Amino acid sequence: MTFEIIMIISICLLIMSILANIYRVVKGPTSPDRVQALDSIGINLIASIAVFSVLLHTHAFFDLILLIGILSFVGTVAFARFLESGVVIVRKR
Amino acid sequence: MTGIIEFIVLVFIVIGAFFTVVSAFGIIRLPDLYTRNHAASKSATLGVMSVLIGTFIYFYASGHSNTRLVLAIIFIFLTSPVGGHLINRAAYYTGVELWGKSSRDDLKGKVPVKK
């Protein structure tokens, strides 16, 4: 019983930190700030899915953890390349 | 599921949530993009890895040993600092300014910064 209560409290903490990142996405003065905050939202979402799967005692969401990690990394790299040079995929001709 | 395993899982997950909240406070309160990136890419990575280690111990104790979770831990450990570095580099090259009170800028004048 105490186990579930502490799990729910830590899910609430993770969602609070997602809300803090959303504040930074809305307010952030520059666009790399927003990209950084979205990457951090992806990371926090991974943690909340992990705690949620412990709470439900199912191991069906582990693919989702790996998938969100990969998608967050690819999106961050694409946005960083776009901000730096204006193109995502360089054409060599 | 014995009590000691639950206690270990609780310690790992609570430490992970604590580090994530510390990272969120850093993201709200720090004055600069680079310091915010420092908070977000280190503390959040450590917190998420701790939460995933706790989850792995929980499912390993109840009979499922998942290689996908270990793979996710290694992948986050490898890629999150790389993403932070790329964002920092893109921000510096596009002319995002440092905090007003920061005293040292080693890259000033050495890289082409486009405004």
Tab-separated table of C-alpha atoms in Angstrom:
chain	number	residue	atom	x	y	z
A	1	MET	CA	0.000	0.000	0.000
A	2	THR	CA	2.791	2.402	0.940
A	3	PHE	CA	4.606	1.269	-2.204
A	4	GLU	CA	1.762	2.412	-4.466
A	5	ILE	CA	1.388	5.722	-2.640
A	6	ILE	CA	5.089	6.541	-3.050
A	7	MET	CA	4.898	5.506	-6.723
A	8	ILE	CA	1.969	7.889	-7.282
A	9	ILE	CA	3.857	10.672	-5.495
A	10	SER	CA	6.879	10.184	-7.739
A	11	ILE	CA	4.644	10.195	-10.848
A	12	CYS	CA	3.252	13.515	-9.597
A	13	LEU	CA	6.807	14.861	-9.184
A	14	LEU	CA	7.695	13.802	-12.737
A	15	ILE	CA	4.552	15.442	-14.138
A	16	MET	CA	5.402	18.594	-12.190
A	17	SER	CA	8.786	18.701	-13.844
A	18	ILE	CA	7.121	18.177	-17.263
A	19	LEU	CA	4.984	21.245	-16.462
A	20	ALA	CA	8.126	23.205	-15.607
A	21	ASN	CA	9.556	22.253	-18.984
A	22	ILE	CA	6.324	23.338	-20.682
A	23	TYR	CA	6.725	26.715	-18.976
A	24	ARG	CA	10.201	26.947	-20.499
A	25	VAL	CA	8.850	25.933	-23.924
A	26	VAL	CA	6.258	28.706	-23.789
A	27	LYS	CA	8.430	31.442	-22.298
A	28	GLY	CA	11.948	30.553	-23.495
A	29	PRO	CA	13.543	33.570	-25.159
A	30	THR	CA	15.347	31.759	-27.963
A	31	SER	CA	14.504	28.722	-30.032
A	32	PRO	CA	17.379	26.460	-28.795
A	33	ASP	CA	15.810	26.921	-25.364
A	34	ARG	CA	12.566	25.476	-26.635
A	35	VAL	CA	14.325	22.543	-28.311
A	36	GLN	CA	16.193	21.822	-25.092
A	37	ALA	CA	12.974	21.878	-23.075
A	38	LEU	CA	11.222	19.546	-25.527
A	39	ASP	CA	14.116	17.093	-25.303
A	40	SER	CA	13.849	17.220	-21.530
A	41	ILE	CA	10.090	16.602	-21.769
A	42	GLY	CA	10.840	13.418	-23.732
A	43	ILE	CA	13.288	12.267	-21.054
A	44	ASN	CA	10.769	12.926	-18.263
A	45	LEU	CA	8.064	11.105	-20.213
A	46	ILE	CA	10.316	8.029	-20.342
A	47	ALA	CA	10.674	8.128	-16.558
A	48	SER	CA	6.937	8.508	-16.004
A	49	ILE	CA	6.193	5.571	-18.309
A	50	ALA	CA	8.684	3.445	-16.350
A	51	VAL	CA	7.103	4.333	-12.998
A	52	PHE	CA	3.647	3.773	-14.481
A	53	SER	CA	4.571	0.297	-15.697
A	54	VAL	CA	5.870	-0.530	-12.205
A	55	LEU	CA	2.579	0.718	-10.777
A	56	LEU	CA	0.495	-1.383	-13.168
A	57	HIS	CA	2.922	-4.347	-12.913
A	58	THR	CA	3.020	-4.873	-16.652
A	59	HIS	CA	5.984	-5.085	-18.988
A	60	ALA	CA	4.147	-4.090	-22.152
A	61	PHE	CA	5.470	-0.533	-22.233
A	62	PHE	CA	9.216	-1.171	-22.471
A	63	ASP	CA	9.205	-0.896	-26.254
A	64	LEU	CA	7.607	2.500	-25.742
A	65	ILE	CA	10.471	3.579	-23.452
A	66	LEU	CA	13.098	2.668	-26.047
A	67	LEU	CA	11.041	4.210	-28.865
A	68	ILE	CA	10.538	7.556	-27.119
A	69	GLY	CA	14.250	7.679	-26.323
A	70	ILE	CA	15.221	7.131	-29.963
A	71	LEU	CA	12.600	9.560	-31.308
A	72	SER	CA	13.613	12.277	-28.851
A	73	PHE	CA	17.271	11.933	-29.817
A	74	VAL	CA	16.558	12.000	-33.561
A	75	GLY	CA	14.284	15.025	-33.198
A	76	THR	CA	16.878	16.893	-31.138
A	77	VAL	CA	19.632	16.199	-33.659
A	78	ALA	CA	17.413	17.283	-36.561
A	79	PHE	CA	16.428	20.530	-34.833
A	80	ALA	CA	20.029	21.283	-33.851
A	81	ARG	CA	21.184	20.804	-37.446
A	82	PHE	CA	18.332	22.963	-38.692
A	83	LEU	CA	19.152	25.785	-36.284
A	84	GLU	CA	22.844	25.620	-37.040
A	85	SER	CA	22.944	25.540	-40.814
A	86	GLY	CA	19.407	26.006	-42.073
A	87	VAL	CA	19.079	22.539	-43.586
A	88	VAL	CA	18.591	19.158	-41.991
A	89	ILE	CA	19.887	16.924	-44.776
A	90	VAL	CA	22.754	18.356	-46.809
A	91	ARG	CA	22.613	17.695	-50.530
A	92	LYS	CA	26.051	17.013	-51.968
A	93	ARG	CA	25.802	18.449	-55.466
B	1	MET	CA	8.221	-9.892	-3.777
B	2	THR	CA	9.942	-9.444	-0.459
B	3	GLY	CA	10.148	-6.242	1.484
B	4	ILE	CA	13.836	-5.581	0.865
B	5	ILE	CA	13.385	-5.601	-2.926
B	6	GLU	CA	10.496	-3.139	-2.634
B	7	PHE	CA	12.669	-0.933	-0.438
B	8	ILE	CA	15.534	-0.941	-2.966
B	9	VAL	CA	13.143	-0.160	-5.842
B	10	LEU	CA	11.592	2.663	-3.814
B	11	VAL	CA	14.996	4.156	-3.040
B	12	PHE	CA	16.040	4.112	-6.701
B	13	ILE	CA	12.764	5.579	-7.985
B	14	VAL	CA	12.542	8.289	-5.315
B	15	ILE	CA	16.152	9.314	-5.992
B	16	GLY	CA	15.348	9.484	-9.703
B	17	ALA	CA	12.242	11.626	-9.165
B	18	PHE	CA	14.229	13.901	-6.836
B	19	PHE	CA	16.931	14.458	-9.448
B	20	THR	CA	14.302	15.156	-12.102
B	21	VAL	CA	12.658	17.772	-9.871
B	22	VAL	CA	16.063	19.355	-9.235
B	23	SER	CA	16.543	19.525	-12.998
B	24	ALA	CA	13.123	21.167	-13.399
B	25	PHE	CA	14.012	23.806	-10.797
B	26	GLY	CA	17.245	24.450	-12.665
B	27	ILE	CA	15.353	24.802	-15.943
B	28	ILE	CA	12.998	27.350	-14.412
B	29	ARG	CA	15.431	29.391	-12.362
B	30	LEU	CA	18.805	29.511	-14.106
B	31	PRO	CA	19.513	32.706	-16.070
B	32	ASP	CA	21.099	31.489	-19.286
B	33	LEU	CA	20.621	28.898	-22.020
B	34	TYR	CA	23.969	27.269	-21.317
B	35	THR	CA	23.433	26.918	-17.583
B	36	ARG	CA	19.906	25.605	-18.189
B	37	ASN	CA	21.325	23.084	-20.629
B	38	HIS	CA	23.835	22.049	-17.982
B	39	ALA	CA	20.994	21.393	-15.528
B	40	ALA	CA	18.764	19.636	-18.024
B	41	SER	CA	21.251	17.339	-19.686
B	42	LYS	CA	23.064	16.096	-16.590
B	43	SER	CA	20.557	15.936	-13.776
B	44	ALA	CA	17.621	14.710	-15.860
B	45	THR	CA	19.785	11.986	-17.415
B	46	LEU	CA	20.929	10.730	-14.027
B	47	GLY	CA	17.365	10.823	-12.683
B	48	VAL	CA	15.912	8.889	-15.588
B	49	MET	CA	18.686	6.301	-15.431
B	50	SER	CA	18.016	5.824	-11.718
B	51	VAL	CA	14.276	5.388	-12.334
B	52	LEU	CA	14.944	2.858	-15.091
B	53	ILE	CA	17.396	0.924	-12.865
B	54	GLY	CA	14.701	0.762	-10.179
B	55	THR	CA	12.191	-0.522	-12.731
B	56	PHE	CA	14.667	-3.113	-13.961
B	57	ILE	CA	15.266	-4.374	-10.412
B	58	TYR	CA	11.496	-4.572	-9.797
B	59	PHE	CA	10.815	-6.660	-12.895
B	60	TYR	CA	13.963	-8.753	-12.434
B	61	ALA	CA	12.845	-9.689	-8.921
B	62	SER	CA	9.405	-10.693	-10.174
B	63	GLY	CA	10.773	-12.975	-12.861
B	64	HIS	CA	11.041	-10.966	-16.068
B	65	SER	CA	14.556	-10.015	-17.078
B	66	ASN	CA	14.189	-7.428	-19.792
B	67	THR	CA	17.048	-6.658	-22.135
B	68	ARG	CA	15.049	-3.793	-23.662
B	69	LEU	CA	15.241	-1.860	-20.403
B	70	VAL	CA	19.027	-2.316	-20.192
B	71	LEU	CA	19.247	-1.184	-23.798
B	72	ALA	CA	17.150	1.898	-22.974
B	73	ILE	CA	19.426	2.731	-20.007
B	74	ILE	CA	22.564	2.466	-22.160
B	75	PHE	CA	20.947	4.420	-24.993
B	76	ILE	CA	19.867	7.305	-22.752
B	77	PHE	CA	23.292	7.363	-21.108
B	78	LEU	CA	24.939	7.650	-24.532
B	79	THR	CA	22.598	10.002	-26.358
B	80	SER	CA	21.344	12.573	-23.874
B	81	PRO	CA	24.715	14.366	-23.395
B	82	VAL	CA	25.224	14.262	-27.171
B	83	GLY	CA	21.863	15.972	-27.700
B	84	GLY	CA	22.731	18.592	-25.099
B	85	HIS	CA	26.062	19.247	-26.791
B	86	LEU	CA	24.428	19.652	-30.217
B	87	ILE	CA	21.857	22.128	-28.875
B	88	ASN	CA	24.579	24.117	-27.108
B	89	ARG	CA	26.701	24.218	-30.247
B	90	ALA	CA	23.786	25.307	-32.420
B	91	ALA	CA	22.910	28.014	-29.886
B	92	TYR	CA	26.462	29.378	-29.776
B	93	TYR	CA	26.820	29.360	-33.556
B	94	THR	CA	23.554	31.218	-34.030
B	95	GLY	CA	24.606	33.940	-31.617
B	96	VAL	CA	22.687	33.258	-28.414
B	97	GLU	CA	24.298	35.460	-25.804
B	98	LEU	CA	25.820	34.304	-22.556
B	99	TRP	CA	24.643	35.496	-19.189
B	100	GLY	CA	25.706	39.059	-18.440
B	101	LYS	CA	27.724	38.114	-15.364
B	102	SER	CA	29.632	35.226	-16.930
B	103	SER	CA	33.308	36.077	-16.973
B	104	ARG	CA	34.898	33.793	-19.505
B	105	ASP	CA	34.189	32.978	-23.152
B	106	ASP	CA	36.917	30.869	-24.681
B	107	LEU	CA	35.288	30.581	-28.095
B	108	LYS	CA	34.924	34.327	-28.646
B	109	GLY	CA	36.421	35.249	-31.998
B	110	LYS	CA	37.453	31.689	-32.849
B	111	VAL	CA	34.280	30.391	-34.465
B	112	PRO	CA	32.127	32.088	-37.075
B	113	VAL	CA	29.012	33.301	-35.299
B	114	LYS	CA	26.150	34.359	-37.508
B	115	LYS	CA	23.653	36.711	-35.980
